[in-house]
């Protein structure tokens, strides 16, 4: 399972309003549930927030990778959000976050989950990639640059 396969253009969101970590996770939960009939927005939100309570998924450099397991998730689901304004995400470097890669995986997806998280971290740890994503001016451009980065890393 590759990131490219689970991140279609329609789940790459450009110009998402920020506000707060909670508001961003609520936004994504509602969005993903509207597009995935097996998922409930409150359940997804609850799982993402529960994971954040274990420790922030803000990995530094303005990037967060919120992720959770869901028994209603039939396969891995990815989403990418570029926020209009950065939000405090309790990141390890204390910097606000504007690039958010969300990952939902089935309850039993251990190795696949870890491999996808490692792949996301690898892509998002590249300063050039982050710069290109931040300079994107449309949803299409954002998705194309993200897929290019995933392919380069793979």
Coordinates of C-alpha atoms in Angstrom, one line a residue:
X1 CA 0.0 0.0 0.0
X2 CA 1.5 3.3 -1.1
X3 CA 0.6 6.9 0.0
X4 CA 0.0 7.8 -3.6
X5 CA -2.7 5.1 -3.8
X6 CA -4.6 6.3 -0.8
X7 CA -4.4 10.1 -1.4
X8 CA -6.7 11.0 -4.3
X9 CA -6.8 14.7 -5.4
X10 CA -10.1 15.3 -3.8
X11 CA -8.6 14.5 -0.3
X12 CA -5.9 17.1 -0.8
X13 CA -7.4 20.2 0.6
X14 CA -6.1 23.7 -0.1
X15 CA -6.8 26.8 1.9
X16 CA -8.5 25.1 4.9
X17 CA -9.5 27.5 7.7
X18 CA -7.4 26.9 10.8
X19 CA -8.5 28.3 14.1
X20 CA -7.3 25.6 16.4
X21 CA -6.0 22.0 16.5
X22 CA -9.5 20.8 17.6
X23 CA -11.3 22.8 14.8
X24 CA -8.9 21.4 12.1
X25 CA -9.5 17.8 13.3
X26 CA -13.2 18.4 13.4
X27 CA -13.1 19.8 9.9
X28 CA -11.2 16.8 8.6
X29 CA -13.5 14.3 10.5
X30 CA -16.6 15.8 9.0
X31 CA -15.0 16.0 5.5
X32 CA -13.8 12.4 5.5
X33 CA -17.1 11.0 6.9
X34 CA -19.1 12.8 4.1
X35 CA -16.9 11.0 1.6
X36 CA -16.6 7.6 3.2
X37 CA -20.0 6.1 4.1
X38 CA -18.6 3.6 6.6
X39 CA -17.1 6.4 8.8
X40 CA -18.8 8.5 11.4
X41 CA -17.4 12.0 11.9
X42 CA -17.8 11.9 15.7
X43 CA -16.1 8.6 15.9
X44 CA -13.2 9.7 13.7
X45 CA -12.8 12.9 15.6
X46 CA -12.9 11.1 18.9
X47 CA -10.1 8.7 17.8
X48 CA -7.9 11.5 16.4
X49 CA -8.3 13.6 19.6
X50 CA -7.6 10.5 21.8
X51 CA -4.4 9.9 19.8
X52 CA -3.4 13.6 20.3
X53 CA -3.9 13.2 24.1
X54 CA -1.1 10.5 24.0
X55 CA 1.3 13.1 22.6
X56 CA 1.1 15.7 19.9
X57 CA 1.5 14.5 16.3
X58 CA 3.1 17.8 15.4
X59 CA 6.5 16.6 14.2
X60 CA 8.1 20.1 13.8
X61 CA 8.7 22.5 10.9
X62 CA 5.0 23.4 10.7
X63 CA 3.9 19.8 10.0
X64 CA 1.5 17.5 11.9
X65 CA 0.6 13.9 11.1
X66 CA -2.6 13.2 13.1
X67 CA -3.4 9.5 12.8
X68 CA -5.8 6.9 14.3
X69 CA -7.1 3.4 13.9
X70 CA -10.8 2.8 13.2
X71 CA -12.7 -0.4 13.2
X72 CA -15.0 1.1 10.5
X73 CA -12.0 1.8 8.2
X74 CA -11.8 -0.8 5.5
X75 CA -8.4 0.3 4.2
X76 CA -5.9 3.1 4.9
X77 CA -7.3 6.6 4.1
X78 CA -5.1 9.6 3.8
X79 CA -5.9 13.3 3.6
X80 CA -3.7 16.4 3.3
X81 CA -4.6 19.9 4.5
X82 CA -2.8 23.1 3.8
X83 CA -4.1 25.7 6.2
X84 CA -4.7 29.3 5.5
X85 CA -3.2 30.3 8.9
X86 CA -1.0 28.1 11.0
X87 CA -2.4 26.7 14.3
X88 CA -0.9 25.7 17.6
X89 CA -0.6 22.0 17.5
X90 CA 1.6 21.5 20.5
X91 CA 4.4 20.5 18.1
X92 CA 7.7 19.2 19.4
X93 CA 9.5 22.4 18.3
X94 CA 6.7 24.7 19.6
X95 CA 6.1 26.1 16.1
X96 CA 2.6 26.4 14.7
X97 CA 1.4 24.0 12.0
X98 CA 0.1 24.7 8.5
X99 CA 0.7 21.4 6.7
X100 CA -1.3 18.5 8.0
X101 CA -1.2 14.9 6.7
X102 CA -4.0 12.8 8.3
X103 CA -3.9 9.0 8.2
X104 CA -6.7 6.6 9.2
X105 CA -6.1 2.9 9.2
X106 CA -8.1 -0.2 10.0
X107 CA -7.9 -1.4 13.6
X108 CA -5.6 -4.4 12.7
X109 CA -3.3 -2.6 10.3
X110 CA 0.0 -2.7 12.3
X111 CA 2.8 -3.0 9.8
X112 CA 1.0 -1.2 7.1
X113 CA 0.1 1.7 9.5
X114 CA 3.8 2.1 10.6
X115 CA 5.1 1.9 7.1
X116 CA 2.7 4.6 5.9
X117 CA 3.5 6.8 8.9
X118 CA 7.2 6.4 8.1
X119 CA 6.6 7.2 4.5
X120 CA 4.7 10.4 5.4
X121 CA 7.4 11.5 7.9
X122 CA 10.0 10.9 5.2
X123 CA 8.2 13.1 2.7
X124 CA 7.4 15.8 5.2
X125 CA 10.8 16.0 6.7
X126 CA 12.2 17.3 3.4
X127 CA 12.6 21.1 3.6
X128 CA 12.3 21.6 -0.2
X129 CA 9.1 19.6 -0.3
X130 CA 7.6 21.7 2.5
X131 CA 8.5 24.9 0.7
X132 CA 6.9 23.7 -2.6
X133 CA 3.7 22.7 -0.7
X134 CA 3.6 26.1 1.0
X135 CA 4.0 27.9 -2.3
X136 CA 1.2 25.9 -4.0
X137 CA -1.6 28.2 -5.2
X138 CA -4.4 25.7 -5.9
X139 CA -5.7 22.3 -4.8
X140 CA -4.5 20.7 -8.0
X141 CA -0.9 22.2 -7.7
X142 CA -0.8 21.1 -4.0
X143 CA -1.7 17.5 -4.9
X144 CA 0.7 17.3 -7.9
X145 CA 3.6 18.6 -5.7
X146 CA 2.7 16.2 -2.9
X147 CA 2.6 13.2 -5.3
X148 CA 5.9 14.3 -6.9
X149 CA 7.5 14.3 -3.4
X150 CA 6.0 10.9 -2.6
X151 CA 7.4 9.4 -5.8
X152 CA 10.8 11.0 -5.3
X153 CA 11.0 9.5 -1.8
X154 CA 9.7 6.1 -2.9

